[in-house]
Coordinates of N, CA and C in Angstrom, one line a residue:
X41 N 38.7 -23.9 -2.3 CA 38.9 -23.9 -0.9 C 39.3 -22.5 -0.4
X42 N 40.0 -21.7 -1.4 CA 40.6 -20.7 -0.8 C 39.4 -19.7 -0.8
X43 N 38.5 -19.6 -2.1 CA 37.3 -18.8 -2.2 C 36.6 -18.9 -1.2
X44 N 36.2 -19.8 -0.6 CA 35.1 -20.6 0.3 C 35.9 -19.7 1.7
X45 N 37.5 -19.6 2.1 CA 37.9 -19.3 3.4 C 38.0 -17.8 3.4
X46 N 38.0 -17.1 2.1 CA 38.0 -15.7 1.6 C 36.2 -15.2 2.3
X47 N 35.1 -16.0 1.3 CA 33.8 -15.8 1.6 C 33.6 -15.9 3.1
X48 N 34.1 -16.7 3.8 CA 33.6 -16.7 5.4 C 34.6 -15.7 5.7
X49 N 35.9 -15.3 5.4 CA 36.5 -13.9 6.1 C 35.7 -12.4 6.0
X50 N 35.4 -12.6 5.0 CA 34.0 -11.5 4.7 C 33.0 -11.3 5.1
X51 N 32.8 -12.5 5.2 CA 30.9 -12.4 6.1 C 31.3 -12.1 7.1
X52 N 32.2 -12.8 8.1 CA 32.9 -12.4 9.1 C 32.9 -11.0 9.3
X53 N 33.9 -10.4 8.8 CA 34.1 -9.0 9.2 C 32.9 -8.5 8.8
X54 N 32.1 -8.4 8.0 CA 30.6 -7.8 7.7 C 29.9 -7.4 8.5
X55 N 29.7 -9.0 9.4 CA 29.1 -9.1 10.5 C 29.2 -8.4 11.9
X56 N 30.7 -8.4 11.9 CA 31.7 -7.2 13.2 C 31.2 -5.8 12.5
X57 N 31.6 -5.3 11.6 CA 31.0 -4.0 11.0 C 29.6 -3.9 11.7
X58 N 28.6 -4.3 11.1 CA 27.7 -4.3 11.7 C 26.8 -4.5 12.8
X59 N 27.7 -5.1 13.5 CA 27.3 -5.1 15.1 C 27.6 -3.9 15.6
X60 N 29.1 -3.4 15.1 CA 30.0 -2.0 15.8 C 29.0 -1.1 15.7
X61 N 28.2 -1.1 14.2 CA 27.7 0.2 14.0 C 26.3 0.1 14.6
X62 N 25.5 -1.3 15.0 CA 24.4 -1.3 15.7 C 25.0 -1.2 17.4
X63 N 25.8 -1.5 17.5 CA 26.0 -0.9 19.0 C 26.6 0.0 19.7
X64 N 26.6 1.3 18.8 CA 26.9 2.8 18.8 C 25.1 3.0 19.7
X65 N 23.9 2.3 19.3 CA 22.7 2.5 20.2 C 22.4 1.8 21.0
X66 N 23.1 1.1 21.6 CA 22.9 0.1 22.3 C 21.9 0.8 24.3
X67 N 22.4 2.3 23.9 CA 21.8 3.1 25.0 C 20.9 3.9 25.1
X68 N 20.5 3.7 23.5 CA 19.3 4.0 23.0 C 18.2 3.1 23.6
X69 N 18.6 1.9 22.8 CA 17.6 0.7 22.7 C 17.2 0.5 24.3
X70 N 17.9 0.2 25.0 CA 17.9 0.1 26.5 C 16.7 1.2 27.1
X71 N 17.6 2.3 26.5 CA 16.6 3.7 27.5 C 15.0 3.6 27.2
X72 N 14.6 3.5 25.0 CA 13.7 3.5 24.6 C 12.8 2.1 25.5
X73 N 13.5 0.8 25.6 CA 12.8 -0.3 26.1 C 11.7 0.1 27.3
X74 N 13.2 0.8 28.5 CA 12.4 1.2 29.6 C 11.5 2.0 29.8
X75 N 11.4 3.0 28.5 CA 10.0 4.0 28.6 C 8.9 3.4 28.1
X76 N 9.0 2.4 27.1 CA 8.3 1.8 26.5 C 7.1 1.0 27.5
X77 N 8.1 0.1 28.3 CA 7.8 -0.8 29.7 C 7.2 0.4 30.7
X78 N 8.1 1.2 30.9 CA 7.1 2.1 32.1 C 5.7 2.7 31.5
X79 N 6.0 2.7 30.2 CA 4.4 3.7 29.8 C 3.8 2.6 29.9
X80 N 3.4 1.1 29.3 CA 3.1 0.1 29.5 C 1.9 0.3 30.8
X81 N 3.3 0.0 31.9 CA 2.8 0.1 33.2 C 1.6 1.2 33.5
X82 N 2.4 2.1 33.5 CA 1.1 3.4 33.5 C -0.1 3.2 32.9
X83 N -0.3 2.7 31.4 CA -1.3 2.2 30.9 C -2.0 1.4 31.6
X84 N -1.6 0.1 32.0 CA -2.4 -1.2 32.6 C -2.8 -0.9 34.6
X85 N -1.7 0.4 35.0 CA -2.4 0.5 36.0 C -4.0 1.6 36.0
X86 N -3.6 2.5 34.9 CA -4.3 3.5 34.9 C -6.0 2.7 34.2
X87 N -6.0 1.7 33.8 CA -7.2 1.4 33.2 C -8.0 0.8 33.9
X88 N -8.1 0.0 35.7 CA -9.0 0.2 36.3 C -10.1 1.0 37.0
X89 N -9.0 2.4 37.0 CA -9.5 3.5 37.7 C -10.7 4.1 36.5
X90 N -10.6 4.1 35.6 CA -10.9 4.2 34.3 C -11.3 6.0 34.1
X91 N -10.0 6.4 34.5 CA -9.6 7.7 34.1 C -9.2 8.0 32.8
X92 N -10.4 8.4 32.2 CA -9.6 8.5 30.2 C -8.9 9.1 30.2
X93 N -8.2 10.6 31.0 CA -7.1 11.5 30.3 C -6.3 10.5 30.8
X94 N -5.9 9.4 31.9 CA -4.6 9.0 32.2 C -4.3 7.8 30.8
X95 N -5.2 7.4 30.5 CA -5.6 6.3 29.9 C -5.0 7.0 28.6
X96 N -5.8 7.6 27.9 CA -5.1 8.5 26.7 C -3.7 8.7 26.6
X97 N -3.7 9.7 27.7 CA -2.1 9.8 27.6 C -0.9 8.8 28.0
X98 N -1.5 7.6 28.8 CA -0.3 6.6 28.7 C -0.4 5.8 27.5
X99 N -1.9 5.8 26.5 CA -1.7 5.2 25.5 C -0.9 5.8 24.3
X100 N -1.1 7.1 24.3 CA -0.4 7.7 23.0 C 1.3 7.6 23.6
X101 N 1.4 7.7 25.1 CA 2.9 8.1 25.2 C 3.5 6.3 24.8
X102 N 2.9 4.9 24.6 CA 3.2 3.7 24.5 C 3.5 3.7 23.2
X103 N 2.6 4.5 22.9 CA 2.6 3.9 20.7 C 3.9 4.8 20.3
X104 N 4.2 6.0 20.8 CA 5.4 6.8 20.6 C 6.7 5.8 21.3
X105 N 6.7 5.5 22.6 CA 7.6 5.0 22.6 C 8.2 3.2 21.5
X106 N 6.8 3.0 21.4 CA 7.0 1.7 20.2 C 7.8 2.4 19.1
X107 N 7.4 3.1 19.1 CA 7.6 4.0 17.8 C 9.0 3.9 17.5
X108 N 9.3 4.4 18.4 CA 11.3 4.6 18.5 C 11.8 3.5 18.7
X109 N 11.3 2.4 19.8 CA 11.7 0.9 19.8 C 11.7 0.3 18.1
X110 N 11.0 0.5 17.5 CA 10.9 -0.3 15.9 C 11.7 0.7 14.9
X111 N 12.1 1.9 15.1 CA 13.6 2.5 14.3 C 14.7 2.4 15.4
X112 N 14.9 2.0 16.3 CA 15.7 1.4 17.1 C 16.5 -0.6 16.3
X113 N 15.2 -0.9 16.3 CA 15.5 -2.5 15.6 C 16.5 -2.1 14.0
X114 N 15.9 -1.0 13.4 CA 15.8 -0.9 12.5 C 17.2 -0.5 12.1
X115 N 18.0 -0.3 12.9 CA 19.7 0.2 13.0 C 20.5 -1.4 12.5
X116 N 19.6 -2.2 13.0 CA 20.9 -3.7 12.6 C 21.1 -3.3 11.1
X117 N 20.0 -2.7 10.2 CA 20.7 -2.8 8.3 C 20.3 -1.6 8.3
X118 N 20.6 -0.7 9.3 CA 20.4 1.4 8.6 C 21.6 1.5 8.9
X119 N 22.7 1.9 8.3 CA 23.4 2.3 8.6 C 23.5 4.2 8.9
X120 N 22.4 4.7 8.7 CA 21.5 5.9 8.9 C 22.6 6.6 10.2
X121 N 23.4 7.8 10.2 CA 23.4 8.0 11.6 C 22.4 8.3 12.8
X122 N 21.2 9.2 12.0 CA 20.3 10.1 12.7 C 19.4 9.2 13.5
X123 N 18.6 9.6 14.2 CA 17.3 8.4 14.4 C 15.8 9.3 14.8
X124 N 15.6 9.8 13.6 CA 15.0 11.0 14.0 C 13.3 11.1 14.6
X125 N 12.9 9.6 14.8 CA 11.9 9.1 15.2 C 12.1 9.0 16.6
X126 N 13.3 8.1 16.9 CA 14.0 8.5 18.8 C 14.5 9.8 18.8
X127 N 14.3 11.0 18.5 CA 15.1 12.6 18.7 C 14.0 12.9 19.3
X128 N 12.7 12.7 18.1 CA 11.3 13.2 18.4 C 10.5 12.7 19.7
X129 N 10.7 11.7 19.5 CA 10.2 10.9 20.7 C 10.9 11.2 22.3
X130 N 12.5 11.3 22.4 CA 12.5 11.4 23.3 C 12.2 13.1 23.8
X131 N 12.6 13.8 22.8 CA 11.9 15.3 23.3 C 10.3 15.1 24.2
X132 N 9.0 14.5 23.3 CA 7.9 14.7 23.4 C 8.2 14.2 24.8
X133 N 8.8 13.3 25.4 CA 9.1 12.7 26.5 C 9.5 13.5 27.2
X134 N 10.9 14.2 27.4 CA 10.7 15.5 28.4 C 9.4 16.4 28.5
X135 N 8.7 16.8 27.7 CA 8.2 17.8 27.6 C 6.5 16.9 28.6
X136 N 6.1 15.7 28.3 CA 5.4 15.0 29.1 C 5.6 14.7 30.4
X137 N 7.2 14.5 30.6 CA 7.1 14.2 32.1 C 7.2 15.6 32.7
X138 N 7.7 16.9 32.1 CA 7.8 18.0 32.5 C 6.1 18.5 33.5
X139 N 5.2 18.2 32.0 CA 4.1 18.9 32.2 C 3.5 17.4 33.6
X140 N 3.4 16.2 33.3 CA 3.0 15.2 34.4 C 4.1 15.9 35.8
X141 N 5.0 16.5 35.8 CA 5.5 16.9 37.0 C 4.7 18.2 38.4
X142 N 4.2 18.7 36.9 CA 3.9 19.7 37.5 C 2.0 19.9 37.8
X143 N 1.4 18.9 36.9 CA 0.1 18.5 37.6 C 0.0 17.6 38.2
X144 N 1.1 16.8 38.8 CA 0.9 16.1 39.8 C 1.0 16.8 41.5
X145 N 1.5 18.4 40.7 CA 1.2 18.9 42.1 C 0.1 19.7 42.5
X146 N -0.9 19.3 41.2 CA -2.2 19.8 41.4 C -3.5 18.6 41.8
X147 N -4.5 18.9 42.0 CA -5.5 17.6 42.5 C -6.0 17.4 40.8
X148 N -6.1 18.2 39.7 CA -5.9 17.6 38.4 C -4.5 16.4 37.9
X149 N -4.0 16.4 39.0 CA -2.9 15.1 38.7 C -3.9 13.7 38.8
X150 N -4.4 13.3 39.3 CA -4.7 12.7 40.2 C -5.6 11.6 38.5
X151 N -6.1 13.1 37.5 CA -6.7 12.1 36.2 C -5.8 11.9 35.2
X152 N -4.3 12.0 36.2 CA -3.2 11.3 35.0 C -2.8 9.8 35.7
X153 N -2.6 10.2 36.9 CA -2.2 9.1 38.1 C -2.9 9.1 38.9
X154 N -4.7 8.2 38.3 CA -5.6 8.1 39.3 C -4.6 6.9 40.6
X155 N -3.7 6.1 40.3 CA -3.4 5.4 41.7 C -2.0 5.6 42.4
X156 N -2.2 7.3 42.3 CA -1.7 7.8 43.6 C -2.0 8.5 44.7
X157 N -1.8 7.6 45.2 CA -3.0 7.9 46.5 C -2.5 8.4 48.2
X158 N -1.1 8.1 48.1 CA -0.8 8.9 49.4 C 0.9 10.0 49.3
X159 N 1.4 10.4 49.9 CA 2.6 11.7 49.6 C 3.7 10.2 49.1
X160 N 4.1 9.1 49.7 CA 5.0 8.1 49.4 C 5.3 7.5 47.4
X161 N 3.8 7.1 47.2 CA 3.6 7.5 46.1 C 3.7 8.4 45.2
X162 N 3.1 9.6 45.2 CA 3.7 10.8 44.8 C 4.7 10.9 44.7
X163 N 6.1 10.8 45.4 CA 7.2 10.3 45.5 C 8.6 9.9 44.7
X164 N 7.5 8.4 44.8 CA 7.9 7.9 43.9 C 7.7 8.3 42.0
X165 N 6.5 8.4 42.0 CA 6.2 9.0 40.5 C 7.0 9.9 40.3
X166 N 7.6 10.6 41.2 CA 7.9 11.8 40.4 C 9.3 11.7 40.7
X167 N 10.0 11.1 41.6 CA 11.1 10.3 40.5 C 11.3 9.5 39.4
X168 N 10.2 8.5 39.5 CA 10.3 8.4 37.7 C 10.4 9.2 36.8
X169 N 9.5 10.3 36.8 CA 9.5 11.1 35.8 C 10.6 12.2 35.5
X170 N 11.2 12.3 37.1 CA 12.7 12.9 37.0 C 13.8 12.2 36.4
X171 N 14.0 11.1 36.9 CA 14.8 10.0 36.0 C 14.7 10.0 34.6
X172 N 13.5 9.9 34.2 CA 12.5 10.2 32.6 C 13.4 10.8 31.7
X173 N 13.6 12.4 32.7 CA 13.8 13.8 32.0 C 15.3 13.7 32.1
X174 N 16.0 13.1 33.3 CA 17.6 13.0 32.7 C 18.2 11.8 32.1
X175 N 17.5 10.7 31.9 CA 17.8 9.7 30.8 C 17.2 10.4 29.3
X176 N 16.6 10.9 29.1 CA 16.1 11.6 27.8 C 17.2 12.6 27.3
X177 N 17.6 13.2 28.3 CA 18.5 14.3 28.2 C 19.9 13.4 27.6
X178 N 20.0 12.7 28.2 CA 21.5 11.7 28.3 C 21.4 11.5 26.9
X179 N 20.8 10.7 26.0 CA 20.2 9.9 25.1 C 20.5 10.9 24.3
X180 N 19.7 12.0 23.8 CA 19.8 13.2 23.1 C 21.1 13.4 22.7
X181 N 22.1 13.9 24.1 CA 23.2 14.0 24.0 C 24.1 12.7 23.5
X182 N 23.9 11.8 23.2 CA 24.7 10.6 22.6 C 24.3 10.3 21.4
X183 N 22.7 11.0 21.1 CA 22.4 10.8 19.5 C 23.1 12.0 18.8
X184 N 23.5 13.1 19.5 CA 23.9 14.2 18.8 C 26.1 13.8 18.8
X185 N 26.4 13.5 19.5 CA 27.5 12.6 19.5 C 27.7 11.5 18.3
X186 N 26.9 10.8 18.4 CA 26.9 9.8 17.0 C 26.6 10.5 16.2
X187 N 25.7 11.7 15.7 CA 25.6 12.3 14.4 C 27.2 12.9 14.4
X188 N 27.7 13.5 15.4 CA 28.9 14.0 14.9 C 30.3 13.3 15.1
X189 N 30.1 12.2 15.2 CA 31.3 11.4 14.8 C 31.8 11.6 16.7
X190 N 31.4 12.0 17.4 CA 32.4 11.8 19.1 C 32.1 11.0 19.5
X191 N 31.1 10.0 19.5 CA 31.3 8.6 20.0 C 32.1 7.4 20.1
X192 N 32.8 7.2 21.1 CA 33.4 5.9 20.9 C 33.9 5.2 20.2
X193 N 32.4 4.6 19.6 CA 32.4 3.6 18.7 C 32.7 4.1 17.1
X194 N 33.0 5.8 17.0 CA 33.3 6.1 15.8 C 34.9 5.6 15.7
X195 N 35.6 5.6 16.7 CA 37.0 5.5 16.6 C 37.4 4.0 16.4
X196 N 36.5 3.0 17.4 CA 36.7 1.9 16.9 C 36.5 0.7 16.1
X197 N 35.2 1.9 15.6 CA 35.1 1.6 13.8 C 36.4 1.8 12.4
X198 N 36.8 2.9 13.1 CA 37.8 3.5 12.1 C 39.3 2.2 12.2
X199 N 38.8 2.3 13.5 CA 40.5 0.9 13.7 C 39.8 -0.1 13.2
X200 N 39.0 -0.6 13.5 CA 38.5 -1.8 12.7 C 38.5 -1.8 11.1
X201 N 37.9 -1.0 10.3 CA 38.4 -0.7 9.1 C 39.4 -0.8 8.4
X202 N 40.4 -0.2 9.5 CA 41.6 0.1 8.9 C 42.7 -1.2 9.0
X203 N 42.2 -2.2 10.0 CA 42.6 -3.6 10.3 C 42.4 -4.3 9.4
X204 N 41.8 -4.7 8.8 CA 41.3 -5.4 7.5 C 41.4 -4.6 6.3

């Protein structure tokens, strides 16, 4: 009986351990989702117009963002700090919406985001892609925080630890 209440105190705390340390990314997984979902979108709007460079590039920017989504999952049993597949990824991501910012203000925009079509539009894209560039940034800065131990959740790991 007492082995049996010992083994479920264990798994127990196991279990807390490991959520703590999987939701040190919890603003990863979130950020990676929504680029994931917006490239998506980009993809399925851009394939009527049947503009290959948009097509291309919202497909390669989908598989990258998968990319990070599935070393994202992969944190419930890595105890890994780094996530060097989301570091990579979200860089390539600034550096994409950088360069989509700035041919969208050319009529070469137009075969990245054949369906924009009036200044409202326009607009709008290019606040996404502004938002893009300071959620990427944010993210970076929280992955470089978890490698060095200033997050949060390093502290109330350490109390949790030290509780049991």
């Amino acid at each position: 009986m007492v082995d049996e209440k010992d083994e479920i105190a264990r798994k127990k705390y196991e279990d807390n351990l490991k959520y703590l340390y999987f939701s040190r990314y919890l603003m990863l997984r979130y950020s990676v989702s929504a680029y994931l979902f917006t490239n998506i979108f980009w993809l399925i709007f851009s394939l009527p117009y049947k503009r290959i460079t948009g097509i291309i590039a919202a497909a390669i920017m989908t598989i990258f963002s998968a990319a990070a989504a599935i070393e994202q999952l992969s944190k419930m049993h890595n105890r890994d700090l780094d996530v060097p597949i989301t570091r990579i990824y979200f860089w390539i991501q600034i550096v994409v919406n950088i360069l989509l910012i700035i041919l969208l203000q050319f009529p070469i925009g137009t075969y990245f985001f054949p369906f924009v079509s009036d200044q409202s539009s326009k607009v709008l894209i290019l606040t996404i892609l502004l938002v893009g560039i300071v959620l990427a940034g944010c993210c970076e800065v929280r992955i470089k925080n978890i490698i060095n131990g200033k997050d949060r959740y390093t502290k109330v790991i350490a109390t949790f630890k030290k509780s049991h």
